[in-house]
Amino acid sequence: MCGIFGYVGEKRDAAEAVREGLKRLDYRGYDSWGVCVAKEGEIFLQKQVGIIGTDRPNLPETTIGIGHTRWATHGKVNEVNAHPHYATDRSFVLAQNGIAENADAIKIQLEKNGYTFVSETDTEVIVRLIEKKLKKAKSLEEAVRLAFKDLTGRNTIIILTADGSVIAARNGSPLVLGMDKKGGEIYFSSDVFSFAPHVEKVLVLENGEMAVCRDGAVQVSIIATNKKIKPIFEINKLRDVSTSKEPYAHYMMKEILEAPMVIRQVVAEEDKKILELARAIKKARAVYCIGSGTAGAAAAQTAYYLRLYASVRAEALVGAEATEYKNLIGKGDLLIAPSQSGETADVLEVLEHAKARKASIASFVNMPGSMMTRLSDYKFMANAGPEICVMSTKIFVSQIAWGYLVAKAVQGKLAEGKKNLRALARAVETYLADEKALGDIKKLAAVLAKKEHLFLLGKGQNLQIMKEAMVKIIEGSYIHAHAIPAGDLKHYAITLMQDGVAVMTAVSEDSVKADVLNAVHQVKARGAEVFGIGSESSSHFSSHLRVPDTGETSAIMNIIPFQLLAYAMATSLGHNVDKPRNIAKSVTVK
Ligand code: GLU
């Protein structure tokens, strides 16, 4: 996770430019932050625990600086562990996004060599390792290259030197460069959105590449071989993309309301491209849909749609739990990966392995220039605009709408799929404009926010939807929620059903409706209160939130009230809706 940012320019005050960039990256981590600037051969540093604010850092005015917003992996959240970290002689500072997996072993060795450490981070181990390499290396770049060869894990770093240059090296976590029209202003960042309004051109650094900005010129080279490569900057298409949440109080609300737009973006995808993927799915030896967290639920929903509509034996994998599949995945297999960032470390690890074993990859990513897109044979973009709230809402809608459409294409009914999604977009729009519906959700949220435990029953097309609803409730309200397959209830969780227990369920007008209602009966008979969501009410519901029946896309419709409910619960509890405690959006570490 973590966000890294750098600015080398002529016009802007570096401390403020870096602060502004980090503010836009704080969805990646907000434990603590640090900004450094270089002036007259000296590096000035400010670090602080907490999320970066709107005040200019208290640093000298100059035009070169770097910064970091942290999601701690190694060492407590405190000022000492916050990045950037100084070299012993203060000739450079370094910030890292990732984990140096062999840091402990390297540290023992470095300590034997007399190096000392002030922080508990793996980052400082990288700093000292570079210092050690510097003793024999001809330049700092060479020392960085040598140090990188010794490191394991995914590590992307940025360095600011006292004499005014910036060095960035990528291995794993993302790194992009931006440049204004004349090339006088250079930006480094973990994502394009953070500097998009300021630059004309962008360059996505590939894994294993290093960029050095010295005296206003950018040089790119391959870390392993030191071979220079011509930096090719592309036109920045995101320049005018808004990153404001106005007029809403939170990004989460703004992004939930963008659901109709993201569904329409899915519909706008070229038929030719979808049909090409549909052919690959039909031909594949095995199809695996893979994701983590919310994208994991989207991957599972995609697998469900492929089984249901296209009779494809598609299997869902959770990014971090796919180890045993590594021996199975190989030539002829196809992996389908929906991802907001396209940088999720545990998913990337499986995809890289699959690629090396000649499997094909299809991805559906929102962030431009990601690793996942680069690895893919079939590249799809969500084009949903930035999703800034850490809790994913519109992107989940977009991912499952895409999964549905792909399944319809394999079924040979792409046009019908697009028609159904268009109708869904209209239905979601009408629903989101319905003041009464929104008021009912708020009332229910006030009741549920007082509970200690919530149970969610799901089946068929709504199983993953209830899982995702569980994720949203846990993330936003910190209340324990538990999604249960409705049919499995009587095998274990029924023991927990008693007076006052709150159960939620989404019911669609489909072939498993009767089974879900059976489960509802069973919990109600034991005293539980059931809150139902669907187009029809049931006499067994204590309360019912009505949503329109959208047929095959009903499950996609059903997640919307749960997202609104999670929002209303989190706000009623006074939580930081856009940045729930402990989690970050782009999980670029394992
Ligand atoms: N390992 C570093 C730390 O704990 C960076 C963490 C990250 O990139 O999330 O400070």
Coordinates of C-alpha atoms and ligand atoms in Angstrom, one line a residue:
M1 CA 0.0 0.0 0.0
C2 CA 1.5 3.4 0.8
G3 CA 1.7 6.3 -1.6
I4 CA 4.9 7.8 -2.9
F5 CA 5.2 11.2 -4.6
G6 CA 8.0 13.3 -6.0
Y7 CA 8.2 16.7 -7.6
V8 CA 11.2 18.3 -9.5
G9 CA 10.3 21.5 -11.2
E10 CA 10.7 25.2 -11.8
K11 CA 7.4 26.8 -10.9
R12 CA 5.9 25.1 -7.8
D13 CA 6.7 25.2 -4.2
A14 CA 7.9 21.6 -3.7
A15 CA 6.6 21.2 -0.1
E16 CA 3.1 22.2 -1.2
A17 CA 3.2 20.2 -4.5
V18 CA 4.2 17.1 -2.6
R19 CA 1.7 17.6 0.1
E20 CA -1.1 18.1 -2.5
G21 CA 0.0 14.9 -4.2
L22 CA 0.1 12.9 -1.0
K23 CA -3.3 14.1 -0.1
R24 CA -4.6 12.5 -3.3
L25 CA -2.8 9.3 -2.5
D26 CA -3.9 9.0 1.1
Y27 CA -6.4 6.3 0.2
R28 CA -3.3 4.1 -0.1
G29 CA -2.4 4.5 3.5
Y30 CA -2.9 7.1 6.2
D31 CA -1.1 6.0 9.3
S32 CA 1.5 8.7 9.0
W33 CA 3.2 10.8 6.4
G34 CA 6.5 12.6 5.6
V35 CA 7.7 15.3 3.2
C36 CA 11.3 16.1 2.3
V37 CA 12.7 18.9 0.3
A38 CA 16.3 19.6 -0.9
K39 CA 17.8 23.1 -0.7
E40 CA 21.4 24.2 -1.1
G41 CA 22.9 20.8 -0.5
E42 CA 20.7 20.0 2.5
I43 CA 17.6 17.8 3.0
F44 CA 14.8 19.1 5.2
L45 CA 12.3 16.6 6.6
Q46 CA 8.9 16.8 8.3
K47 CA 7.2 13.6 9.4
Q48 CA 3.9 13.2 11.4
V49 CA 1.6 10.5 12.6
G50 CA -1.9 10.6 11.2
I51 CA -3.4 11.6 7.8
I52 CA -1.8 14.4 5.8
G53 CA -3.8 17.6 6.1
T54 CA -4.2 20.8 4.1
D55 CA -1.5 22.9 5.7
R56 CA 1.7 23.5 3.9
P57 CA 4.5 21.5 5.5
N58 CA 6.8 23.6 7.6
L59 CA 9.7 23.3 5.2
P60 CA 11.9 25.7 3.3
E61 CA 10.8 26.9 -0.1
T62 CA 12.4 25.1 -3.0
T63 CA 11.4 23.3 -6.2
I64 CA 12.4 19.7 -5.4
G65 CA 10.9 17.2 -2.9
I66 CA 9.5 13.8 -2.2
G67 CA 7.0 12.4 0.2
H68 CA 5.2 9.3 1.5
T69 CA 1.9 8.4 3.0
R70 CA 2.2 5.1 5.0
W71 CA 0.3 1.9 5.7
A72 CA 2.6 0.2 8.2
T73 CA 3.8 -3.3 7.5
H74 CA 7.0 -3.3 9.5
G75 CA 7.2 -1.4 12.7
K76 CA 4.6 0.6 14.7
V77 CA 2.8 3.6 13.5
N78 CA 5.0 6.4 14.9
E79 CA 7.0 9.4 13.7
V80 CA 10.3 7.5 13.7
N81 CA 9.0 4.7 11.4
A82 CA 7.3 7.1 9.1
H83 CA 9.0 7.6 5.8
P84 CA 11.2 9.0 4.2
H85 CA 14.3 7.7 6.0
Y86 CA 17.6 9.5 6.1
A87 CA 20.9 8.0 5.1
T88 CA 23.4 8.1 8.0
D89 CA 25.2 11.1 6.5
R90 CA 22.0 12.7 5.4
S91 CA 23.1 12.7 1.8
F92 CA 19.8 11.2 0.7
V93 CA 16.4 10.1 2.0
L94 CA 14.3 7.2 0.8
A95 CA 10.7 6.2 0.9
Q96 CA 9.3 2.7 0.0
N97 CA 6.1 1.1 -1.1
G98 CA 6.3 -2.6 -0.5
I99 CA 7.9 -5.1 1.7
A100 CA 11.6 -6.2 1.7
E101 CA 10.9 -9.8 2.5
N102 CA 14.5 -10.6 3.4
A103 CA 15.0 -7.4 5.5
D104 CA 15.5 -9.3 8.8
A105 CA 18.4 -11.4 7.4
I106 CA 20.0 -8.4 5.7
K107 CA 19.7 -6.3 8.8
I108 CA 21.5 -8.9 10.9
Q109 CA 24.3 -8.8 8.4
L110 CA 24.4 -5.1 8.3
E111 CA 24.5 -4.9 12.1
K112 CA 27.5 -7.2 12.1
N113 CA 29.1 -4.7 9.7
G114 CA 28.5 -1.9 12.2
Y115 CA 25.4 -0.3 10.7
T116 CA 22.9 1.1 13.1
F117 CA 19.2 1.6 12.8
V118 CA 16.8 4.1 14.3
S119 CA 13.5 2.7 13.1
E120 CA 11.9 -0.7 13.0
T121 CA 11.1 -0.6 9.3
D122 CA 12.3 -2.7 6.4
T123 CA 12.7 0.6 4.6
E124 CA 15.7 1.7 6.7
V125 CA 17.3 -1.7 5.9
I126 CA 17.2 -0.7 2.2
V127 CA 18.7 2.6 3.1
R128 CA 21.6 1.0 4.9
L129 CA 22.1 -1.6 2.3
I130 CA 22.4 1.2 -0.3
E131 CA 24.9 2.9 2.0
K132 CA 27.0 -0.3 2.1
K133 CA 26.8 -0.7 -1.6
L134 CA 27.9 2.9 -2.1
K135 CA 31.3 2.1 -0.6
K136 CA 32.2 0.2 -3.7
A137 CA 29.8 1.6 -6.3
K138 CA 30.7 4.5 -8.6
S139 CA 27.4 6.3 -8.1
L140 CA 24.2 6.3 -6.0
E141 CA 22.3 4.8 -9.0
E142 CA 24.8 1.9 -9.1
A143 CA 24.4 1.4 -5.3
V144 CA 20.6 1.3 -5.7
R145 CA 20.9 -1.2 -8.5
L146 CA 23.2 -3.5 -6.5
A147 CA 21.0 -3.2 -3.4
F148 CA 17.9 -4.1 -5.5
K149 CA 19.6 -7.3 -6.6
D150 CA 19.8 -8.4 -3.0
L151 CA 16.2 -7.6 -2.1
T152 CA 13.3 -10.0 -2.3
G153 CA 9.7 -9.0 -2.3
R154 CA 7.9 -6.2 -4.1
N155 CA 9.6 -2.9 -3.5
T156 CA 9.3 0.4 -5.2
I157 CA 11.4 3.2 -3.8
I158 CA 11.9 6.9 -4.3
I159 CA 15.1 8.7 -3.3
L160 CA 15.8 12.4 -2.9
T161 CA 19.5 13.5 -2.8
A162 CA 20.8 16.5 -1.0
D163 CA 22.3 17.7 -4.3
G164 CA 18.9 17.8 -5.9
S165 CA 18.1 14.7 -7.9
V166 CA 15.4 12.1 -7.6
I167 CA 15.9 8.4 -8.2
A168 CA 13.0 6.0 -8.4
A169 CA 13.1 2.2 -8.9
R170 CA 10.2 0.0 -9.4
N171 CA 9.7 -3.6 -8.6
G172 CA 6.1 -4.6 -7.9
S173 CA 4.3 -1.5 -6.5
P174 CA 3.3 1.1 -9.2
L175 CA 5.3 4.1 -10.2
V176 CA 4.3 6.7 -12.8
L177 CA 6.0 9.8 -14.0
G178 CA 4.3 12.9 -15.3
M179 CA 5.7 15.8 -17.3
D180 CA 4.4 19.2 -18.3
K181 CA 4.4 20.5 -21.9
K182 CA 7.9 21.8 -21.8
G183 CA 9.4 19.1 -19.7
G184 CA 10.4 21.5 -16.9
E185 CA 8.1 20.0 -14.3
I186 CA 8.5 16.3 -13.5
Y187 CA 6.3 14.3 -11.1
F188 CA 6.7 10.9 -9.6
S189 CA 3.8 9.1 -8.0
S190 CA 2.1 5.8 -7.2
D191 CA -0.9 6.8 -9.4
V192 CA -1.7 9.1 -12.3
F193 CA -4.7 10.8 -10.7
S194 CA -2.5 12.4 -8.0
F195 CA -0.8 14.7 -10.5
A196 CA -3.1 14.4 -13.5
P197 CA -4.2 18.1 -13.6
H198 CA -0.6 19.3 -13.7
V199 CA 0.9 17.2 -16.5
E200 CA 0.6 16.8 -20.3
K201 CA 2.3 13.5 -20.6
V202 CA 2.7 10.3 -18.5
L203 CA 5.2 7.5 -18.4
V204 CA 4.4 4.2 -16.5
L205 CA 7.6 2.7 -15.2
E206 CA 7.8 -1.0 -15.8
N207 CA 8.9 -3.5 -13.2
G208 CA 12.6 -3.7 -13.0
E209 CA 13.1 -0.1 -14.3
M210 CA 14.8 2.9 -12.7
A211 CA 14.2 6.6 -13.5
V212 CA 16.6 9.3 -12.5
C213 CA 15.8 13.0 -12.7
R214 CA 18.9 15.2 -12.6
D215 CA 19.3 18.7 -13.9
G216 CA 15.8 18.7 -15.4
A217 CA 16.4 15.6 -17.5
V218 CA 14.9 12.1 -17.1
Q219 CA 16.8 9.0 -17.7
V220 CA 15.3 5.5 -17.6
S221 CA 17.3 2.3 -17.4
I222 CA 16.8 -1.4 -16.6
I223 CA 17.9 -2.1 -13.1
A224 CA 19.4 -5.6 -13.7
T225 CA 21.5 -4.6 -16.8
N226 CA 21.9 -0.9 -16.5
K227 CA 20.8 -0.7 -20.1
K228 CA 19.4 2.8 -20.9
I229 CA 15.9 3.0 -22.5
K230 CA 14.4 5.9 -24.2
P231 CA 11.6 7.3 -22.0
I232 CA 8.4 7.5 -24.0
F233 CA 5.9 9.7 -22.4
E234 CA 2.2 9.3 -23.6
I235 CA -0.5 11.9 -23.7
N236 CA -2.2 12.3 -20.3
K237 CA -5.9 11.5 -21.0
L238 CA -6.9 12.0 -17.3
R239 CA -6.0 15.7 -17.1
D240 CA -9.6 16.9 -16.7
V241 CA -10.9 14.0 -14.5
S242 CA -12.4 15.5 -11.4
T243 CA -11.2 14.2 -8.0
S244 CA -13.5 16.4 -6.0
K245 CA -16.3 15.0 -3.9
E246 CA -18.5 18.1 -4.1
P247 CA -21.4 18.5 -3.5
Y248 CA -21.4 15.4 -1.3
A249 CA -20.1 15.1 2.2
H250 CA -18.1 11.9 1.3
Y251 CA -16.6 10.3 -1.7
M252 CA -18.5 7.1 -0.9
M253 CA -21.9 8.8 -1.5
K254 CA -20.6 10.4 -4.7
E255 CA -19.3 7.1 -5.9
I256 CA -22.5 5.0 -5.1
L257 CA -24.4 7.6 -7.1
E258 CA -22.1 6.9 -10.1
A259 CA -23.4 3.4 -10.4
P260 CA -25.5 4.1 -13.5
M261 CA -22.5 5.8 -15.2
V262 CA -20.2 2.8 -14.6
I263 CA -22.8 0.3 -15.9
R264 CA -23.1 2.4 -19.1
Q265 CA -19.3 2.4 -19.4
V266 CA -19.4 -1.4 -19.4
V267 CA -22.1 -1.4 -22.1
A268 CA -20.0 1.0 -24.2
E269 CA -17.3 -1.7 -24.5
E270 CA -16.6 -2.8 -28.1
D271 CA -18.5 -6.0 -29.0
K272 CA -15.4 -7.2 -30.9
K273 CA -13.2 -7.2 -27.8
I274 CA -15.8 -8.9 -25.6
L275 CA -16.4 -11.6 -28.3
E276 CA -12.7 -12.2 -28.5
L277 CA -12.6 -12.9 -24.8
A278 CA -15.7 -15.0 -25.1
R279 CA -14.0 -17.2 -27.6
A280 CA -10.9 -17.6 -25.4
I281 CA -13.2 -18.6 -22.5
K282 CA -14.8 -21.3 -24.6
K283 CA -11.5 -22.6 -25.7
A284 CA -9.8 -22.5 -22.3
R285 CA -8.8 -25.7 -20.6
A286 CA -9.8 -24.2 -17.2
V287 CA -11.2 -20.8 -16.3
Y288 CA -10.2 -19.2 -13.0
C289 CA -11.7 -15.9 -11.8
I290 CA -9.4 -14.4 -9.2
G291 CA -9.6 -11.4 -6.9
S292 CA -9.1 -10.2 -3.3
G293 CA -11.6 -8.6 -0.9
T294 CA -14.4 -6.9 -2.8
A295 CA -12.8 -7.8 -6.2
G296 CA -12.7 -11.4 -4.9
A297 CA -16.5 -11.3 -4.5
A298 CA -16.7 -9.8 -8.0
A299 CA -14.5 -12.6 -9.4
A300 CA -16.7 -15.1 -7.7
Q301 CA -19.8 -13.5 -9.1
T302 CA -18.2 -13.5 -12.6
A303 CA -17.5 -17.3 -12.1
Y304 CA -21.1 -17.8 -11.1
Y305 CA -22.4 -16.0 -14.2
L306 CA -20.1 -18.0 -16.4
R307 CA -21.4 -21.2 -14.9
L308 CA -25.0 -20.1 -15.0
Y309 CA -25.4 -18.5 -18.4
A310 CA -22.5 -20.0 -20.3
S311 CA -22.2 -23.5 -18.7
V312 CA -18.5 -22.8 -18.3
R313 CA -16.8 -24.6 -15.5
A314 CA -15.4 -21.4 -14.0
E315 CA -13.8 -21.5 -10.6
A316 CA -13.4 -18.6 -8.2
L317 CA -10.0 -18.1 -6.5
V318 CA -9.1 -15.7 -3.6
G319 CA -5.8 -14.0 -4.4
A320 CA -3.9 -14.9 -1.2
E321 CA -5.3 -18.4 -1.0
A322 CA -4.4 -19.8 -4.4
T323 CA -1.1 -21.3 -3.5
E324 CA -2.1 -24.9 -4.2
Y325 CA -3.4 -23.9 -7.6
K326 CA 0.0 -22.9 -8.7
N327 CA 0.8 -26.4 -9.8
L328 CA -2.4 -26.8 -11.6
I329 CA -2.4 -23.6 -13.6
G330 CA -0.7 -23.9 -17.0
K331 CA -0.9 -23.6 -20.8
G332 CA -4.4 -23.4 -22.1
D333 CA -5.9 -22.0 -18.9
L334 CA -7.4 -18.6 -18.6
L335 CA -7.4 -16.4 -15.5
I336 CA -9.9 -13.6 -15.3
A337 CA -9.0 -10.8 -12.8
P338 CA -11.2 -7.8 -11.9
S339 CA -9.3 -5.2 -9.9
Q340 CA -9.7 -1.6 -9.1
S341 CA -6.0 -0.8 -8.9
G342 CA -4.6 -3.6 -11.0
E343 CA -1.8 -3.8 -8.5
T344 CA -3.1 -6.1 -5.8
A345 CA 0.0 -7.9 -4.7
D346 CA -1.4 -11.4 -3.9
V347 CA -3.4 -11.5 -7.2
L348 CA -0.4 -10.2 -9.2
E349 CA 1.8 -13.0 -7.8
V350 CA -0.6 -15.7 -9.1
L351 CA -1.0 -13.9 -12.5
E352 CA 2.8 -13.6 -12.9
H353 CA 3.1 -17.3 -12.1
A354 CA 0.3 -18.2 -14.5
K355 CA 1.9 -16.1 -17.2
A356 CA 5.2 -17.8 -16.7
R357 CA 3.5 -21.1 -17.2
K358 CA 1.9 -19.9 -20.4
A359 CA -1.7 -19.4 -19.2
S360 CA -3.7 -16.5 -20.6
I361 CA -4.9 -13.5 -18.6
A362 CA -7.9 -11.3 -18.9
S363 CA -8.2 -8.3 -16.6
F364 CA -10.8 -5.6 -15.9
V365 CA -9.0 -2.7 -14.2
N366 CA -9.9 0.8 -13.3
M367 CA -6.5 2.4 -12.8
P368 CA -4.7 3.2 -16.0
G369 CA -1.3 1.8 -16.6
S370 CA -1.4 -1.0 -14.0
M371 CA 0.8 -4.1 -13.8
M372 CA -2.3 -6.3 -14.3
T373 CA -3.2 -4.6 -17.5
R374 CA 0.3 -5.0 -18.7
L375 CA 0.4 -8.7 -18.0
S376 CA -2.9 -9.3 -19.7
D377 CA -3.7 -10.8 -23.1
Y378 CA -7.2 -9.5 -22.9
K379 CA -7.2 -6.0 -21.4
F380 CA -10.4 -4.3 -20.3
M381 CA -10.7 -1.0 -18.5
A382 CA -13.6 0.0 -16.3
N383 CA -13.3 3.7 -17.2
A384 CA -15.2 4.5 -14.1
G385 CA -13.1 7.5 -13.0
P386 CA -11.2 7.6 -9.8
E387 CA -12.7 5.7 -6.9
I388 CA -11.3 7.5 -3.8
C389 CA -13.4 6.1 -1.0
V390 CA -11.4 3.1 0.4
M391 CA -14.6 1.1 0.4
S392 CA -15.2 0.0 -3.1
T393 CA -18.7 0.7 -4.4
K394 CA -19.1 1.8 -8.0
I395 CA -16.1 -0.4 -9.1
F396 CA -17.8 -3.5 -7.6
V397 CA -20.9 -2.7 -9.6
S398 CA -18.8 -2.2 -12.7
Q399 CA -16.9 -5.4 -12.1
I400 CA -20.0 -7.6 -11.7
A401 CA -21.8 -5.9 -14.6
W402 CA -18.8 -6.7 -16.8
G403 CA -18.7 -10.3 -15.5
Y404 CA -22.4 -10.6 -16.4
L405 CA -21.8 -9.2 -19.9
V406 CA -18.9 -11.5 -20.6
A407 CA -21.0 -14.5 -19.5
K408 CA -23.8 -13.4 -21.8
A409 CA -21.3 -13.1 -24.6
V410 CA -20.1 -16.6 -24.1
Q411 CA -23.8 -17.7 -24.0
G412 CA -24.1 -16.1 -27.5
K413 CA -26.4 -13.3 -26.1
L414 CA -24.2 -10.3 -26.0
A415 CA -26.9 -7.9 -27.4
E416 CA -29.4 -9.2 -24.8
G417 CA -26.8 -8.7 -22.1
K418 CA -26.2 -5.1 -23.1
K419 CA -29.9 -4.4 -23.3
N420 CA -30.4 -5.8 -19.8
L421 CA -27.5 -3.7 -18.5
R422 CA -29.0 -0.6 -20.1
A423 CA -32.3 -1.3 -18.4
L424 CA -30.4 -1.9 -15.1
A425 CA -28.6 1.5 -15.4
R426 CA -32.0 3.2 -15.8
A427 CA -33.5 1.3 -12.9
V428 CA -30.5 2.1 -10.6
E429 CA -30.8 5.8 -11.6
T430 CA -34.5 5.9 -10.7
Y431 CA -33.9 4.0 -7.4
L432 CA -31.0 6.4 -6.4
A433 CA -33.3 9.4 -7.0
D434 CA -36.1 8.0 -4.8
E435 CA -36.0 10.1 -1.6
K436 CA -38.4 7.7 0.2
A437 CA -36.1 4.7 -0.5
L438 CA -33.1 6.6 0.7
G439 CA -35.0 7.7 3.8
D440 CA -36.0 4.1 4.6
I441 CA -32.4 2.9 4.3
K442 CA -31.4 5.7 6.8
K443 CA -34.0 4.5 9.3
L444 CA -32.9 0.9 9.0
A445 CA -29.3 1.9 9.4
A446 CA -30.1 3.6 12.7
V447 CA -31.6 0.4 14.0
L448 CA -28.8 -1.9 12.7
A449 CA -26.0 0.4 13.8
K450 CA -26.9 -0.5 17.4
K451 CA -26.5 -4.2 16.9
E452 CA -23.4 -6.1 17.9
H453 CA -23.8 -8.8 15.2
L454 CA -25.5 -9.0 11.9
F455 CA -26.2 -12.1 9.8
L456 CA -26.7 -12.0 6.0
L457 CA -28.3 -14.9 4.2
G458 CA -27.6 -15.3 0.5
K459 CA -28.2 -17.9 -2.2
G460 CA -27.6 -18.2 -5.9
Q461 CA -27.0 -14.9 -7.6
N462 CA -27.2 -13.1 -4.2
L463 CA -24.7 -15.2 -2.4
Q464 CA -21.7 -13.1 -3.3
I465 CA -23.8 -10.0 -3.0
M466 CA -24.5 -10.8 0.6
K467 CA -20.8 -11.5 1.1
E468 CA -19.9 -8.1 -0.4
A469 CA -22.7 -6.5 1.8
M470 CA -21.0 -8.1 4.8
V471 CA -17.6 -6.6 3.7
K472 CA -19.2 -3.2 3.3
I473 CA -20.8 -3.3 6.8
I474 CA -17.6 -4.6 8.5
E475 CA -15.4 -2.0 6.7
G476 CA -17.7 1.0 7.4
S477 CA -19.3 0.3 10.8
Y478 CA -16.8 -2.1 12.4
I479 CA -19.8 -4.2 13.5
H480 CA -19.4 -7.9 13.3
A481 CA -21.3 -9.2 10.2
H482 CA -21.4 -12.8 8.9
A483 CA -22.7 -13.9 5.5
I484 CA -24.1 -17.4 5.4
P485 CA -25.2 -19.4 2.4
A486 CA -29.0 -19.6 3.1
G487 CA -29.0 -23.4 2.6
D488 CA -26.1 -24.0 4.9
L489 CA -27.7 -22.1 7.8
K490 CA -29.4 -25.1 9.3
H491 CA -26.0 -27.0 9.4
Y492 CA -24.4 -24.6 11.9
A493 CA -25.4 -20.9 12.3
I494 CA -28.9 -21.7 13.3
T495 CA -27.5 -22.2 16.8
L496 CA -27.0 -18.5 17.0
M497 CA -30.6 -17.5 16.1
Q498 CA -32.6 -16.2 19.0
D499 CA -34.6 -13.2 20.1
G500 CA -33.2 -9.9 19.0
V501 CA -30.7 -11.3 16.4
A502 CA -30.7 -9.3 13.2
V503 CA -30.7 -11.1 9.9
M504 CA -30.6 -9.5 6.4
T505 CA -31.3 -11.0 3.1
A506 CA -31.7 -10.1 -0.6
V507 CA -34.3 -12.0 -2.5
S508 CA -34.6 -12.1 -6.3
E509 CA -37.5 -13.4 -8.3
D510 CA -35.7 -16.5 -9.3
S511 CA -35.7 -20.3 -8.9
V512 CA -34.1 -20.2 -5.5
K513 CA -36.4 -17.7 -3.9
A514 CA -38.5 -20.3 -2.1
D515 CA -35.3 -21.8 -0.6
V516 CA -34.2 -18.3 0.7
L517 CA -37.6 -17.8 2.2
N518 CA -37.4 -21.2 3.9
A519 CA -34.2 -20.0 5.6
V520 CA -36.0 -16.8 6.6
H521 CA -38.8 -18.9 8.2
Q522 CA -36.3 -20.9 10.1
V523 CA -34.5 -18.0 11.6
K524 CA -37.7 -16.1 12.3
A525 CA -39.1 -19.2 14.1
R526 CA -36.2 -18.8 16.5
G527 CA -36.8 -15.2 17.3
A528 CA -34.6 -13.4 14.7
E529 CA -35.7 -10.3 13.1
V530 CA -35.4 -10.4 9.3
F531 CA -34.7 -7.3 7.1
G532 CA -35.4 -8.2 3.5
I533 CA -34.3 -6.5 0.3
G534 CA -36.0 -7.3 -3.0
S535 CA -38.8 -6.5 -5.4
E536 CA -41.4 -8.3 -3.3
S537 CA -42.0 -8.3 0.4
S538 CA -42.7 -11.3 2.6
S539 CA -44.9 -11.6 5.7
H540 CA -41.8 -12.9 7.5
F541 CA -39.8 -9.7 7.0
S542 CA -39.8 -7.4 10.0
S543 CA -39.1 -4.7 7.5
H544 CA -38.6 -4.6 3.7
L545 CA -36.6 -2.3 1.4
R546 CA -38.1 -2.5 -2.1
V547 CA -35.9 -2.4 -5.1
P548 CA -37.1 -2.8 -8.7
D549 CA -37.0 -6.3 -10.3
T550 CA -34.4 -6.2 -13.0
G551 CA -34.5 -9.8 -14.0
E552 CA -31.2 -11.4 -14.8
T553 CA -29.3 -8.4 -13.4
S554 CA -31.2 -8.4 -10.1
A555 CA -28.2 -9.2 -8.0
I556 CA -26.4 -6.2 -9.4
M557 CA -29.4 -4.0 -8.4
N558 CA -29.4 -5.6 -4.9
I559 CA -25.9 -4.5 -3.9
I560 CA -26.9 -0.8 -4.2
P561 CA -29.2 -0.6 -1.1
F562 CA -26.5 -2.5 0.9
Q563 CA -23.9 0.0 -0.1
L564 CA -26.2 2.8 0.9
L565 CA -27.0 1.0 4.2
A566 CA -23.3 0.6 4.9
Y567 CA -22.8 4.3 4.2
A568 CA -25.7 5.3 6.5
M569 CA -24.5 3.0 9.3
A570 CA -20.9 4.3 9.1
T571 CA -22.0 8.0 9.1
S572 CA -24.6 7.4 11.9
L573 CA -21.7 5.9 14.0
G574 CA -19.5 8.9 13.2
H575 CA -16.9 6.9 11.5
N576 CA -14.5 8.1 8.9
V577 CA -16.5 6.8 5.9
D578 CA -13.9 7.4 3.2
K579 CA -11.0 6.0 5.2
P580 CA -12.1 3.3 7.6
R581 CA -9.6 2.4 10.3
N582 CA -6.6 0.1 9.4
I583 CA -7.5 -0.6 5.7
A584 CA -6.1 1.0 2.6
K585 CA -7.4 0.8 -0.9
S586 CA -4.6 -0.5 -3.1
V587 CA -3.2 -3.6 -1.4
T588 CA 0.2 -3.7 -2.9
V589 CA 1.8 -5.7 -0.1
K590 CA 1.1 -9.3 0.8
Ligands
GLU1 N1 7.3 -1.8 4.6 C1 7.1 -0.4 4.6 C2 6.7 0.1 6.0 O1 6.1 -0.6 6.8 C3 6.2 0.2 3.5 C4 4.8 -0.4 3.7 C5 3.9 -0.3 2.4 O2 4.3 -0.1 1.3 O3 2.7 -0.5 2.6 O4 6.9 1.2 6.4

